[in-house]
mmCIF file of the C-alpha atoms, coordinates in Angstrom:
data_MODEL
# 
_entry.id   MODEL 
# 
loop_
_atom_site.group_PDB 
_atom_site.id 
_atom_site.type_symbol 
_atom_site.label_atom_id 
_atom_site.label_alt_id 
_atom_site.label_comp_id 
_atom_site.label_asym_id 
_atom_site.label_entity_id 
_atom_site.label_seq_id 
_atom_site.pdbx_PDB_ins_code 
_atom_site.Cartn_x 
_atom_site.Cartn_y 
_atom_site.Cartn_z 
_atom_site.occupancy 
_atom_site.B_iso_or_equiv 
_atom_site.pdbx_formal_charge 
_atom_site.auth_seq_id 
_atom_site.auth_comp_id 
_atom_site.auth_asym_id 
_atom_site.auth_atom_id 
_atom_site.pdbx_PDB_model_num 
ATOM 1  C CA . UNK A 1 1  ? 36.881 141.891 82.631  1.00 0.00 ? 1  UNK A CA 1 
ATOM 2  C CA . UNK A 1 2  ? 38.241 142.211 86.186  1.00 0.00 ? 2  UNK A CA 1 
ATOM 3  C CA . UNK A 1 3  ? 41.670 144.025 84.912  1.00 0.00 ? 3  UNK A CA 1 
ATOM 4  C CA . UNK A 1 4  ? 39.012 146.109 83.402  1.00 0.00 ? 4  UNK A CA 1 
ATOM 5  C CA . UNK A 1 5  ? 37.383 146.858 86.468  1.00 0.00 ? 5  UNK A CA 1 
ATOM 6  C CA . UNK A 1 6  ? 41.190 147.337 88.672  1.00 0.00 ? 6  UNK A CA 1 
ATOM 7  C CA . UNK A 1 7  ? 42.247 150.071 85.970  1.00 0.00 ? 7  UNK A CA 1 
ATOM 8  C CA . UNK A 1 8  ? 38.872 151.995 86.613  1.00 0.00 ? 8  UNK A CA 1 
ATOM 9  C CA . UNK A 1 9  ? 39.157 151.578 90.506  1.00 0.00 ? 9  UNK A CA 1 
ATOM 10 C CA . UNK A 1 10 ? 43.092 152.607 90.138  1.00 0.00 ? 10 UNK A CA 1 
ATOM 11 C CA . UNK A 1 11 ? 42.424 155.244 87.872  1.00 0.00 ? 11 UNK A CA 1 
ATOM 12 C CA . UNK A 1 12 ? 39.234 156.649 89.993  1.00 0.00 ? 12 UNK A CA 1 
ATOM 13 C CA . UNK A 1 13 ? 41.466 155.915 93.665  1.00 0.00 ? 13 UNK A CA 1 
ATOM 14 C CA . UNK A 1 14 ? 43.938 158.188 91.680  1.00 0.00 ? 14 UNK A CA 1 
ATOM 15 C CA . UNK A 1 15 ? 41.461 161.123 90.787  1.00 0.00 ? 15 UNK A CA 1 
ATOM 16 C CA . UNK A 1 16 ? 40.543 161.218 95.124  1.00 0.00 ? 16 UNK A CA 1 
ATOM 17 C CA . UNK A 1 17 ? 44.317 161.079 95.486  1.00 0.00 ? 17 UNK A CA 1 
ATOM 18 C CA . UNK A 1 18 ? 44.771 164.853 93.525  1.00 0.00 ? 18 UNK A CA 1 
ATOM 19 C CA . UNK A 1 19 ? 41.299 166.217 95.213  1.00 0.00 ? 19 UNK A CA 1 
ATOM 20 C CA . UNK A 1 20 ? 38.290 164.837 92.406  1.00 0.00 ? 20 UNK A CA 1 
ATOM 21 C CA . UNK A 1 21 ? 35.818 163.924 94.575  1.00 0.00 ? 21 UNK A CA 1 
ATOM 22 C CA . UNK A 1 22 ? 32.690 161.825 93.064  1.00 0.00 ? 22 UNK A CA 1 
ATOM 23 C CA . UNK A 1 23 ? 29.365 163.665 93.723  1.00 0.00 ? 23 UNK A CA 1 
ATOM 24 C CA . UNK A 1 24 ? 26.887 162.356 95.806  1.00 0.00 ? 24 UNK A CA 1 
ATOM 25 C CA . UNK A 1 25 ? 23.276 161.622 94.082  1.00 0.00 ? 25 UNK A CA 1 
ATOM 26 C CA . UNK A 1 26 ? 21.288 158.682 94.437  1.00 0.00 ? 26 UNK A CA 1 
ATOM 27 C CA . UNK A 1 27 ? 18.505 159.002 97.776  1.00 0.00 ? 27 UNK A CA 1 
ATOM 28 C CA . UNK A 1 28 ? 19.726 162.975 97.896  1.00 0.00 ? 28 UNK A CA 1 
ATOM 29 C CA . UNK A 1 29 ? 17.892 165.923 96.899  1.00 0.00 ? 29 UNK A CA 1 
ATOM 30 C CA . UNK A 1 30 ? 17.898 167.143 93.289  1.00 0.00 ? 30 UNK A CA 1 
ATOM 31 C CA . UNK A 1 31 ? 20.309 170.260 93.101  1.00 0.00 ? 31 UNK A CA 1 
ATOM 32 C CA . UNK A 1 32 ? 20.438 171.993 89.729  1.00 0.00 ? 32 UNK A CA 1 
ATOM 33 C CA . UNK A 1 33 ? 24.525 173.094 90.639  1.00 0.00 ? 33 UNK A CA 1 
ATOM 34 C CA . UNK A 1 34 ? 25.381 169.911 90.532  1.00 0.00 ? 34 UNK A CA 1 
ATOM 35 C CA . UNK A 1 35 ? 22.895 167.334 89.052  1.00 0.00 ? 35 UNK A CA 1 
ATOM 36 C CA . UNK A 1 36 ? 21.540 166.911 85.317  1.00 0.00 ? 36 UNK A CA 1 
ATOM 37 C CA . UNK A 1 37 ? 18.793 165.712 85.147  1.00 0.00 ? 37 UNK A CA 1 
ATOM 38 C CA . UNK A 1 38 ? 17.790 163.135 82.116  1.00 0.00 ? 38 UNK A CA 1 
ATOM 39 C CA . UNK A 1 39 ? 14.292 162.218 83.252  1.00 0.00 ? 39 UNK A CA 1 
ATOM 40 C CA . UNK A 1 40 ? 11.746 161.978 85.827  1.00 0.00 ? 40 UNK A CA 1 
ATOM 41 C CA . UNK A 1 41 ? 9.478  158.771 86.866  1.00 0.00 ? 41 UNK A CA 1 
ATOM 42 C CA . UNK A 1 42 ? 6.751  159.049 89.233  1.00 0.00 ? 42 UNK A CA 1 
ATOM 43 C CA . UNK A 1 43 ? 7.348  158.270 93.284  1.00 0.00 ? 43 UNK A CA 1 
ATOM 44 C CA . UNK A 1 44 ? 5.816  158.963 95.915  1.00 0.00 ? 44 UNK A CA 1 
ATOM 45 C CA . UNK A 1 45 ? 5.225  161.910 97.955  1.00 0.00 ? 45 UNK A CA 1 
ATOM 46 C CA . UNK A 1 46 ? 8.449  160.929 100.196 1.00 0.00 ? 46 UNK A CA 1 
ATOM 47 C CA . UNK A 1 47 ? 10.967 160.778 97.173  1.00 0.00 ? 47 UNK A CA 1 
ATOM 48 C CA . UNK A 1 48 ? 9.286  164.107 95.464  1.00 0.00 ? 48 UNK A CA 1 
ATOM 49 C CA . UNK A 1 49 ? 12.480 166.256 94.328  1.00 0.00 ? 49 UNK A CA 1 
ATOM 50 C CA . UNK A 1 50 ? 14.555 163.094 94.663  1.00 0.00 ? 50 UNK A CA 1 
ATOM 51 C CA . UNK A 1 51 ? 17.443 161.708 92.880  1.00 0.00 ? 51 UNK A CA 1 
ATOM 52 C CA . UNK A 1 52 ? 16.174 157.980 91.936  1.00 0.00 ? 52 UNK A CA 1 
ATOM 53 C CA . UNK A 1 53 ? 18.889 156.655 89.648  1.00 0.00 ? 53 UNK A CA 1 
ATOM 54 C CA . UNK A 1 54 ? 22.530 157.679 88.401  1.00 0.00 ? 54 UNK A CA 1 
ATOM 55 C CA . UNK A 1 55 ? 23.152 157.435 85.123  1.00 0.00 ? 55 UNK A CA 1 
ATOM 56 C CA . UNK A 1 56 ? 26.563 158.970 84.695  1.00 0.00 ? 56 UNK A CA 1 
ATOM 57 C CA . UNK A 1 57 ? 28.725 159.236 88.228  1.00 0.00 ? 57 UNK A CA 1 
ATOM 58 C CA . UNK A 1 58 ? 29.358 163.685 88.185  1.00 0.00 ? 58 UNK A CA 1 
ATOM 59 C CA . UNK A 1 59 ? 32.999 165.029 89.710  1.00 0.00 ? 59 UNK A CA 1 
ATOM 60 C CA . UNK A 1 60 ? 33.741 168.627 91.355  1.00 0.00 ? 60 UNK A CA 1 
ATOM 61 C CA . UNK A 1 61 ? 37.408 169.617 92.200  1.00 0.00 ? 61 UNK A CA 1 
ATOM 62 C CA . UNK A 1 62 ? 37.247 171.425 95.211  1.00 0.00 ? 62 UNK A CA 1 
ATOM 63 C CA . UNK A 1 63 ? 34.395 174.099 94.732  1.00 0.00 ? 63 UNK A CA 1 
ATOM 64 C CA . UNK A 1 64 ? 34.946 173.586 90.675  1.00 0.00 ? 64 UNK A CA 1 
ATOM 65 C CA . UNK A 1 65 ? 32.220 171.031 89.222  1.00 0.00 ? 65 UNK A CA 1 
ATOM 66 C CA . UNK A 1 66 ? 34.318 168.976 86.683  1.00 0.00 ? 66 UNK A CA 1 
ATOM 67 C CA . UNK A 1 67 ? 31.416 167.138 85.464  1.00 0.00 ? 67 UNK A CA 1 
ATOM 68 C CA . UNK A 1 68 ? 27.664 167.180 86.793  1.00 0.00 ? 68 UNK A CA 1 
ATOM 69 C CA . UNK A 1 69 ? 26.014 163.786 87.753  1.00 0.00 ? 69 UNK A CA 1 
ATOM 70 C CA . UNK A 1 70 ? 23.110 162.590 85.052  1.00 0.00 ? 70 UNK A CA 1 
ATOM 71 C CA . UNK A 1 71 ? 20.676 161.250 86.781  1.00 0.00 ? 71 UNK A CA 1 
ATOM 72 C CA . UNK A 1 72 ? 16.874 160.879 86.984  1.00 0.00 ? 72 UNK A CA 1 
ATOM 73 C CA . UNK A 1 73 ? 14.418 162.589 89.771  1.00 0.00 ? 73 UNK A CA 1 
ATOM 74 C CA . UNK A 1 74 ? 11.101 161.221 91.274  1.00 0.00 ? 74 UNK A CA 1 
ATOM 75 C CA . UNK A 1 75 ? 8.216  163.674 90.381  1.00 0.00 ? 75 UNK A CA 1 
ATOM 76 C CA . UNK A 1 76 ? 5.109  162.872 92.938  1.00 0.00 ? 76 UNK A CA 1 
ATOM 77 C CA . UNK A 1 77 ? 1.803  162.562 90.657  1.00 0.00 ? 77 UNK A CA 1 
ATOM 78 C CA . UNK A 1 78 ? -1.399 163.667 92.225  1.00 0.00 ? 78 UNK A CA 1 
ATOM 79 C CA . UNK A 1 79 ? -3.779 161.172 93.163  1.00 0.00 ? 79 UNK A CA 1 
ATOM 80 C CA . UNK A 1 80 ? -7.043 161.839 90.823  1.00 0.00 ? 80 UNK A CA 1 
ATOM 81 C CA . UNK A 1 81 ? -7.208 164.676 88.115  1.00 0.00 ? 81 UNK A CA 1 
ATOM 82 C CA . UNK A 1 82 ? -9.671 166.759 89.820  1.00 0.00 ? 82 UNK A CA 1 
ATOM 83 C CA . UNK A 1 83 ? -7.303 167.754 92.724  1.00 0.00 ? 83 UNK A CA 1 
# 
């Protein structure tokens, strides 16, 4: 398991090296560019439009987007039907 792990962190050190950089997502706004999202859960007001969870980590190359980020956004709910 952990020479697992050390080839992922070698291989992923190696991607920064050349310029992949991971994108950002979890606790950041959703952003359609650069996120995919999978599903939405309710939260509250303050984490409306949120990312909640990563699923799958997403890469760009410079301004390129290798690979967006699947991940899943917090939709706030209303508080009673009749608003």
């Amino acid at each position: 398991r952990n020479g697992v792990i050390g080839t992922a962190r070698s291989f992923e050190k190696a991607l920064i090296d050349v310029g992949v950089e991971p994108i950002a997502s979890v606790g950041m706004p959703f952003d359609p560019n650069q996120h995919e999202a999978v599903d939405m859960i309710a939260a509250d007001a303050e984490n409306d439009g949120k990312i909640i969870a990563e699923y799958l980590r997403g890469y760009r190359f410079g301004e390129k987007l290798l690979r967006p980020a699947r991940v899943q956004v917090g939709k706030a709910m209303a508080d009673s039907a009749g608003e």
